[in-house]
PDB file of C-alpha atoms in Angstrom:
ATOM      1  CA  UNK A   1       2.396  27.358 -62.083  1.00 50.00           C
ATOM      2  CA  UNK A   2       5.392  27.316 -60.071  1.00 52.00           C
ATOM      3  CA  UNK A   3       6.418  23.743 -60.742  1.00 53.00           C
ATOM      4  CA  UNK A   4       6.450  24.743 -64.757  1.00 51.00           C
ATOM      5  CA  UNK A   5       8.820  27.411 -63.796  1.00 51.00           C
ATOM      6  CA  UNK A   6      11.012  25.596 -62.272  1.00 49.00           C
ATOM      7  CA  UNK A   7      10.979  22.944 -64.744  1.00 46.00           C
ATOM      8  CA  UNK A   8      11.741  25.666 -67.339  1.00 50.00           C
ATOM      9  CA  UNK A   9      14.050  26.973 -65.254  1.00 48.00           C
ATOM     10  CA  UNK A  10      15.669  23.948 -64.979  1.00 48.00           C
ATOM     11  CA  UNK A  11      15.570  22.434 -68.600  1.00 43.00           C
ATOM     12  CA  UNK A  12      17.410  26.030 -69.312  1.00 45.00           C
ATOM     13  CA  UNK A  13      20.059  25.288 -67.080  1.00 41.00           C
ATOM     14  CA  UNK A  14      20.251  21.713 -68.443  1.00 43.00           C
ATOM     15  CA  UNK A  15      20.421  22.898 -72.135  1.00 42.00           C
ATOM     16  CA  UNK A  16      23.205  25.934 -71.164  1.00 44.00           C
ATOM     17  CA  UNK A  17      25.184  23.702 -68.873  1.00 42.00           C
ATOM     18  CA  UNK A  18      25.267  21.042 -71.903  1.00 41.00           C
ATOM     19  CA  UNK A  19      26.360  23.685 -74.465  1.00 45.00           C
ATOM     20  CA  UNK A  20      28.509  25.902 -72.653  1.00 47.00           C
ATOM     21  CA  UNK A  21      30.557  22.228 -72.151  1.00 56.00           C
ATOM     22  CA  UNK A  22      31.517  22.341 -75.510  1.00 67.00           C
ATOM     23  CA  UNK A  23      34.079  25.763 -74.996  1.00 82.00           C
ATOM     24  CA  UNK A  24      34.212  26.619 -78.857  1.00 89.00           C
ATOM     25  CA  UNK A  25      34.333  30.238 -77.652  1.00 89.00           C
ATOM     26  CA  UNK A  26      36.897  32.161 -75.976  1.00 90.00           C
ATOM     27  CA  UNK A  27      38.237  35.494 -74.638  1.00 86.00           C
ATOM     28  CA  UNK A  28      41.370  36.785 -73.623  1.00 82.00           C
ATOM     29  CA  UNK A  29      41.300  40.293 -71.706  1.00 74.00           C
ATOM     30  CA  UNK A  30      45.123  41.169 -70.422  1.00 68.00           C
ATOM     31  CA  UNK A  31      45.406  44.561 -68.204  1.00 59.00           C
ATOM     32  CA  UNK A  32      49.226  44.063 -67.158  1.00 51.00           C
ATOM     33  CA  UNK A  33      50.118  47.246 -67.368  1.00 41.00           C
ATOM     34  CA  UNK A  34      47.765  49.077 -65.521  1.00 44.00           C
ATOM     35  CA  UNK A  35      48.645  46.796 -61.953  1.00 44.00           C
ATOM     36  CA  UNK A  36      52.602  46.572 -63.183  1.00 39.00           C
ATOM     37  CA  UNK A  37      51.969  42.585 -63.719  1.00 36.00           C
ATOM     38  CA  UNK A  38      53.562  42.612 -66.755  1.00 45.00           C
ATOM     39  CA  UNK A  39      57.125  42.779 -67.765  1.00 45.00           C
ATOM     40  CA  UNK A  40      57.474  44.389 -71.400  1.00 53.00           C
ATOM     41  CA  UNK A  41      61.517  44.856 -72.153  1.00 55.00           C
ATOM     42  CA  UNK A  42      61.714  47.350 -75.626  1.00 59.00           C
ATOM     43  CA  UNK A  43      63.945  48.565 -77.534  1.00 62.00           C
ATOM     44  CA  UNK A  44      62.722  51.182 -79.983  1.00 63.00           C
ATOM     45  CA  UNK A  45      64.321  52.941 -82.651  1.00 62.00           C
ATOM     46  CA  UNK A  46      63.042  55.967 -83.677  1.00 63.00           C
ATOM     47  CA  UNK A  47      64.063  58.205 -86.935  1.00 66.00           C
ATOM     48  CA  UNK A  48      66.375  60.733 -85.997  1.00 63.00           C
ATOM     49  CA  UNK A  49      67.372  59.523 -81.948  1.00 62.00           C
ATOM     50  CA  UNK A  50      68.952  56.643 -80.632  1.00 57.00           C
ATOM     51  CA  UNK A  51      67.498  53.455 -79.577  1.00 60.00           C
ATOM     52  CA  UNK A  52      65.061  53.825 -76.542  1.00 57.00           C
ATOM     53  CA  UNK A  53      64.510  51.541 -74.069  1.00 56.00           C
ATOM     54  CA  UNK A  54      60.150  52.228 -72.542  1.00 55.00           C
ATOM     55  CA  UNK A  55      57.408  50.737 -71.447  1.00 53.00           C
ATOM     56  CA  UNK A  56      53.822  50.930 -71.735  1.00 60.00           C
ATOM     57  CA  UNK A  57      50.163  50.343 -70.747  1.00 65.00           C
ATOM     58  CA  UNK A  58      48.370  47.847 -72.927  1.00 67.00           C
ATOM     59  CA  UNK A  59      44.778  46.736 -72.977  1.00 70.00           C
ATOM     60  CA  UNK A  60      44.281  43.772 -75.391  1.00 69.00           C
ATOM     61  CA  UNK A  61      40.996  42.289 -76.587  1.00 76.00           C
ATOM     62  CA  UNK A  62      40.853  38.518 -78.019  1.00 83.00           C
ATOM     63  CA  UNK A  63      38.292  36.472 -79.151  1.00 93.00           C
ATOM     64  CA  UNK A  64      38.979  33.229 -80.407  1.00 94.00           C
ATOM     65  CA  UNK A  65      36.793  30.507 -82.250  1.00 94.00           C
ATOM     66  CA  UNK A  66      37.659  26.453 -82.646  1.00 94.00           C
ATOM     67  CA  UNK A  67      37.647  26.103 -85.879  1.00 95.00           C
ATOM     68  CA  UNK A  68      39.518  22.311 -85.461  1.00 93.00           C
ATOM     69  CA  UNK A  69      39.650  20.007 -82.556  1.00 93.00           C
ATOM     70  CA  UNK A  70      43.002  21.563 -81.491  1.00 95.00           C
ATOM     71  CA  UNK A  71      43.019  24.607 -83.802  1.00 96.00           C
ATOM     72  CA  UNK A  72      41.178  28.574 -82.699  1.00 96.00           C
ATOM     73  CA  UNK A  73      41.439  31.581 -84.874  1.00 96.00           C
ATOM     74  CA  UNK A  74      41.133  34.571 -83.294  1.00 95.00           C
ATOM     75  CA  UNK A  75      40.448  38.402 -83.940  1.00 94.00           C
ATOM     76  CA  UNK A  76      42.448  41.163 -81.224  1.00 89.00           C
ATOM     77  CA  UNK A  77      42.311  44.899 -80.747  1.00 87.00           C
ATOM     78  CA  UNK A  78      44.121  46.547 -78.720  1.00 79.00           C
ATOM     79  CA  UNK A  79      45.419  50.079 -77.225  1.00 78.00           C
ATOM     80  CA  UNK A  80      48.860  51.021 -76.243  1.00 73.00           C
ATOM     81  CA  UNK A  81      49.589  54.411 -74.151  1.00 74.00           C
ATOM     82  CA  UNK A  82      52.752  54.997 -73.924  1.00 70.00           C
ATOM     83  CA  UNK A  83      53.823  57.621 -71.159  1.00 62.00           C
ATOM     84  CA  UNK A  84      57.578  57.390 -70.828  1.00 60.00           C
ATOM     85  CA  UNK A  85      59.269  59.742 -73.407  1.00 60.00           C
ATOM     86  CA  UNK A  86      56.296  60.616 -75.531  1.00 63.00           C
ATOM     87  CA  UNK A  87      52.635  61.375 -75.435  1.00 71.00           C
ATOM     88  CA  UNK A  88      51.082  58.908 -77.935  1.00 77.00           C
ATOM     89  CA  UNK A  89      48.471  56.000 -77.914  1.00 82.00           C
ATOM     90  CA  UNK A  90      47.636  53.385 -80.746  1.00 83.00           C
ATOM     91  CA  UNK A  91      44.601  51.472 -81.578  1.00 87.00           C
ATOM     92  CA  UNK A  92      45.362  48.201 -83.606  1.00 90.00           C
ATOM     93  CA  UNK A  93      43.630  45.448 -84.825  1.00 94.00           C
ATOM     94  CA  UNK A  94      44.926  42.079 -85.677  1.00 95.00           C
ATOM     95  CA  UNK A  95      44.115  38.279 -86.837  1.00 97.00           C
ATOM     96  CA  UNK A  96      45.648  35.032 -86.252  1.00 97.00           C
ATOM     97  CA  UNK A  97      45.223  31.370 -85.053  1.00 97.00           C
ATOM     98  CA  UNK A  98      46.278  29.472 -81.968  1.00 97.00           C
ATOM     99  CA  UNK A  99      47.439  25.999 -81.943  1.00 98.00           C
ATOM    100  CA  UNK A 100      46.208  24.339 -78.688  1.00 97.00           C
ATOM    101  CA  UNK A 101      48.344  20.917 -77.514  1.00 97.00           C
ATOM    102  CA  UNK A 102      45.325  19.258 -76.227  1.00 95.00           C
ATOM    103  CA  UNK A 103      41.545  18.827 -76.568  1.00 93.00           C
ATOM    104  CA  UNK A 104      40.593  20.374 -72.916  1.00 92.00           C
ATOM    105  CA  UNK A 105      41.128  23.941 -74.016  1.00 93.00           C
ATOM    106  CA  UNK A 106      41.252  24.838 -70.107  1.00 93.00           C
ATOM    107  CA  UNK A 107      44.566  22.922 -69.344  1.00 94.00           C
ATOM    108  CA  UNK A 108      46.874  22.871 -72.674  1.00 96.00           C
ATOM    109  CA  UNK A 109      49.696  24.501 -73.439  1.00 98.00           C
ATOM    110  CA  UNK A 110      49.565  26.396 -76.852  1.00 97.00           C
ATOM    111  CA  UNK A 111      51.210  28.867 -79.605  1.00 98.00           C
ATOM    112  CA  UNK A 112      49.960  31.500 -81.277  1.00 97.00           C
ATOM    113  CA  UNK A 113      50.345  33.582 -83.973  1.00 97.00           C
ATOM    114  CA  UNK A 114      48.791  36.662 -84.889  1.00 96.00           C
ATOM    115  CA  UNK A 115      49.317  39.171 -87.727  1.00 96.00           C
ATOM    116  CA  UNK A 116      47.637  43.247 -88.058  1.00 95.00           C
ATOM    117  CA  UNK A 117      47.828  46.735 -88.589  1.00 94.00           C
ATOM    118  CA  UNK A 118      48.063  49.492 -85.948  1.00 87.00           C
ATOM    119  CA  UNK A 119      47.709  53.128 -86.348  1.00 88.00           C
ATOM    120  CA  UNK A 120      49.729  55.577 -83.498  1.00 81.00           C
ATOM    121  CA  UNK A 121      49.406  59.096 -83.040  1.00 82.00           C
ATOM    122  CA  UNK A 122      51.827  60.927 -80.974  1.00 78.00           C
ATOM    123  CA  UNK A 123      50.728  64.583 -79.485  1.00 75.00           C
ATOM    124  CA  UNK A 124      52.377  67.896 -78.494  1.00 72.00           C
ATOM    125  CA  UNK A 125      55.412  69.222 -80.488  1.00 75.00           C
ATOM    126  CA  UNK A 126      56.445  65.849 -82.212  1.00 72.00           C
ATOM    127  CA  UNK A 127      52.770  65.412 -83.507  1.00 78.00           C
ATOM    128  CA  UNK A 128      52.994  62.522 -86.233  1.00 78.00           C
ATOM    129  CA  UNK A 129      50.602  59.369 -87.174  1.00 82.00           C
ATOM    130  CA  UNK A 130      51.666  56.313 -88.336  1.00 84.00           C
ATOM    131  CA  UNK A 131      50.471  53.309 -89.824  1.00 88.00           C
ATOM    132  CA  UNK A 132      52.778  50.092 -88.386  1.00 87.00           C
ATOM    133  CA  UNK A 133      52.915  46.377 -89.723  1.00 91.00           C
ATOM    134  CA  UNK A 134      52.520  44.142 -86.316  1.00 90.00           C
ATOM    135  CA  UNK A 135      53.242  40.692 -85.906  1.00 93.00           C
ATOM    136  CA  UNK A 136      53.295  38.651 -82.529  1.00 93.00           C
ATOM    137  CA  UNK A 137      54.263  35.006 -82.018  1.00 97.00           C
ATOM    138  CA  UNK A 138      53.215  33.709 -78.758  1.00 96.00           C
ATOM    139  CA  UNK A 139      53.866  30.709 -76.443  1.00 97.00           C
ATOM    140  CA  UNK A 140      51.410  30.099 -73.339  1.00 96.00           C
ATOM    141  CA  UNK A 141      49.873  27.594 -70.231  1.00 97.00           C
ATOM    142  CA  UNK A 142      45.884  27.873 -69.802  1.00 96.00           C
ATOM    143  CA  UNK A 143      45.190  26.419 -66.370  1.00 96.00           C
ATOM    144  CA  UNK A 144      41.726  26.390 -65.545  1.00 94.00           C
ATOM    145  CA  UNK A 145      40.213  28.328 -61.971  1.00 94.00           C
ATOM    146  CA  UNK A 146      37.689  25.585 -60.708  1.00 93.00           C
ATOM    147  CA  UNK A 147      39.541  25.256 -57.467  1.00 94.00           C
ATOM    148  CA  UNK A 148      38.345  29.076 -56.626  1.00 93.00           C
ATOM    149  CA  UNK A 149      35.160  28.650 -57.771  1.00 91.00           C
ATOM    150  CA  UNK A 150      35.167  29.716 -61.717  1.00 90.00           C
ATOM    151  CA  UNK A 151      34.423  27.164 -64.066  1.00 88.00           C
ATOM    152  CA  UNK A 152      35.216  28.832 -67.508  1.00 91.00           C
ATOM    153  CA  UNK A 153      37.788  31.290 -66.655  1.00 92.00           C
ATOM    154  CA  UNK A 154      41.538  30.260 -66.786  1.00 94.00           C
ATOM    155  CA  UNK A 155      44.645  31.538 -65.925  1.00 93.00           C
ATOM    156  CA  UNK A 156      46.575  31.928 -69.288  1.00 92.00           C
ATOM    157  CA  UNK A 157      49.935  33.965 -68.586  1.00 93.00           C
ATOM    158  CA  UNK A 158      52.242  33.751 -71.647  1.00 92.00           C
ATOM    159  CA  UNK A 159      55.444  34.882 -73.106  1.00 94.00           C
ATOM    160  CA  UNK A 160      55.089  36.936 -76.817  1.00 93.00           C
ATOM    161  CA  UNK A 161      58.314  37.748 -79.089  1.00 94.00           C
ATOM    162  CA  UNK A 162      57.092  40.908 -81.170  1.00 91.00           C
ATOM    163  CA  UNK A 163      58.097  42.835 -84.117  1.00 91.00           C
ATOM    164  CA  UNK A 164      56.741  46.647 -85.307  1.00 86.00           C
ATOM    165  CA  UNK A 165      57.438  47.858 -88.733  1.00 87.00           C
ATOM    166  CA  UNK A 166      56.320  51.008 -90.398  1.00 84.00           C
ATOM    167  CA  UNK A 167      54.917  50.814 -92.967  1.00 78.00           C
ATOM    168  CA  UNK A 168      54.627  54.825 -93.572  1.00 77.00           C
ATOM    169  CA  UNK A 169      58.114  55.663 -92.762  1.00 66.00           C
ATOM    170  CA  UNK A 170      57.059  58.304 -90.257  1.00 65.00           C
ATOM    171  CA  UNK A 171      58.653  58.663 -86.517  1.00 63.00           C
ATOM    172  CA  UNK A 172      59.080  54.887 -86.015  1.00 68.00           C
ATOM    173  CA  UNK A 173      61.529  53.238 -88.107  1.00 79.00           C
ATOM    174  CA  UNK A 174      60.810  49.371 -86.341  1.00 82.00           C
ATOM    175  CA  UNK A 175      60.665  47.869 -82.481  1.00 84.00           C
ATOM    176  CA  UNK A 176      61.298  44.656 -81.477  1.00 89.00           C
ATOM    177  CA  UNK A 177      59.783  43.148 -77.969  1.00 91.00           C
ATOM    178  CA  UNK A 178      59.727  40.172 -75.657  1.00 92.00           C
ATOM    179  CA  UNK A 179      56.373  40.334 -73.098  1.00 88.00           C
ATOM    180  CA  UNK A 180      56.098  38.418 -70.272  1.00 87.00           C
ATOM    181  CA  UNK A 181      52.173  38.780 -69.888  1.00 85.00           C
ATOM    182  CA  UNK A 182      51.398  37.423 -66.392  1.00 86.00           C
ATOM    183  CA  UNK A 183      48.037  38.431 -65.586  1.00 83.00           C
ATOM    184  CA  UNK A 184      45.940  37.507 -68.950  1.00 85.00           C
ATOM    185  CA  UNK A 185      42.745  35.207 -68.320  1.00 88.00           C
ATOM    186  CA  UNK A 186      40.676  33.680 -70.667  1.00 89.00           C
ATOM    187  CA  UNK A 187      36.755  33.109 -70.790  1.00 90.00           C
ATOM    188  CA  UNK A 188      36.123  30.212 -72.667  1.00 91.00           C
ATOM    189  CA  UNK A 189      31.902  28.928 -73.253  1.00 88.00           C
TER     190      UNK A 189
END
């Protein structure tokens, strides 16, 4: 009884090994913020004040599918807190592909671009929701963490250029961003 165990046991490990080497799966998780590993320079401009310069916490969710030998498209949500001049948090959801510059999605160098909607509340006396336009264009290194002992994990910092635009006309007229996201990783089976 034991032997057929193992032999299951083993032609499991076989037949995961063998399709986990294809990586046609992947996810991004990114909690900068929350360690200060990220540099995120704003400018915002909101109706009624001058431009203000902020940051913020961001947790970002992204899973990606290949769809191509060199090509992903991917789904994100995320949620922004922002704590420097006023008490409001977002939720957003948005789509887009990634362009990968080789096969061996652990080591390439790639570009992204992704397009959504987010919805921000702000709280206290300047209560107001909004509903923005987002759109991020990305540029980014995956380098994969065998050498420590995790084979489908890499390290995938990145640089993002992006652009906020209401599309309700509420508190924020439009906000413009360049992210240096240093501590993002991706799991890719």
């Amino acid at each position: 009884m034991k032997k057929k165990v193992l032999l299951a046991v083993g032609c499991g490990l076989i037949a995961t090994s063998a399709w986990a080497q294809q990586k046609n799966h992947m996810f991004d998780f990114n909690a900068d913020s929350i360690v200060q590993g990220t540099l995120n320079f704003g400018k915002t401009k909101n109706r009624g004040t001058h431009a203000d310069n902020g940051s913020d916490l961001k947790l970002l969710l992204n899973y990606a599918y290949r769809v191509a030998p060199r090509m992903q498209v991917g789904v994100r949500t995320n949620y922004v807190k922002d704590s420097t001049k006023y008490n409001s948090e977002g939720w957003g959801m948005e789509v887009g592909a990634i362009w990968n510059f080789q096969e061996d999605f652990m080591n390439t160098a790639y570009a992204s671009v992704y397009l959504g909607m987010q919805w921000d509340n702000t709280y206290g006396a300047l209560a107001s929701s909004d509903e923005i336009r987002k759109g991020t264009l990305a540029v980014g290194k995956r380098v994969d963490l065998k050498v420590f002992g995790l084979d489908h994990v890499t390290w995938s910092p990145e640089i993002a250029l992006q652009a906020l635009n209401s599309s309700t006309g509420s508190a924020l007229d439009y906000a413009h961003s360049i992210q240096f996201r240093f501590l993002q990783f991706s799991v890719l089976f």
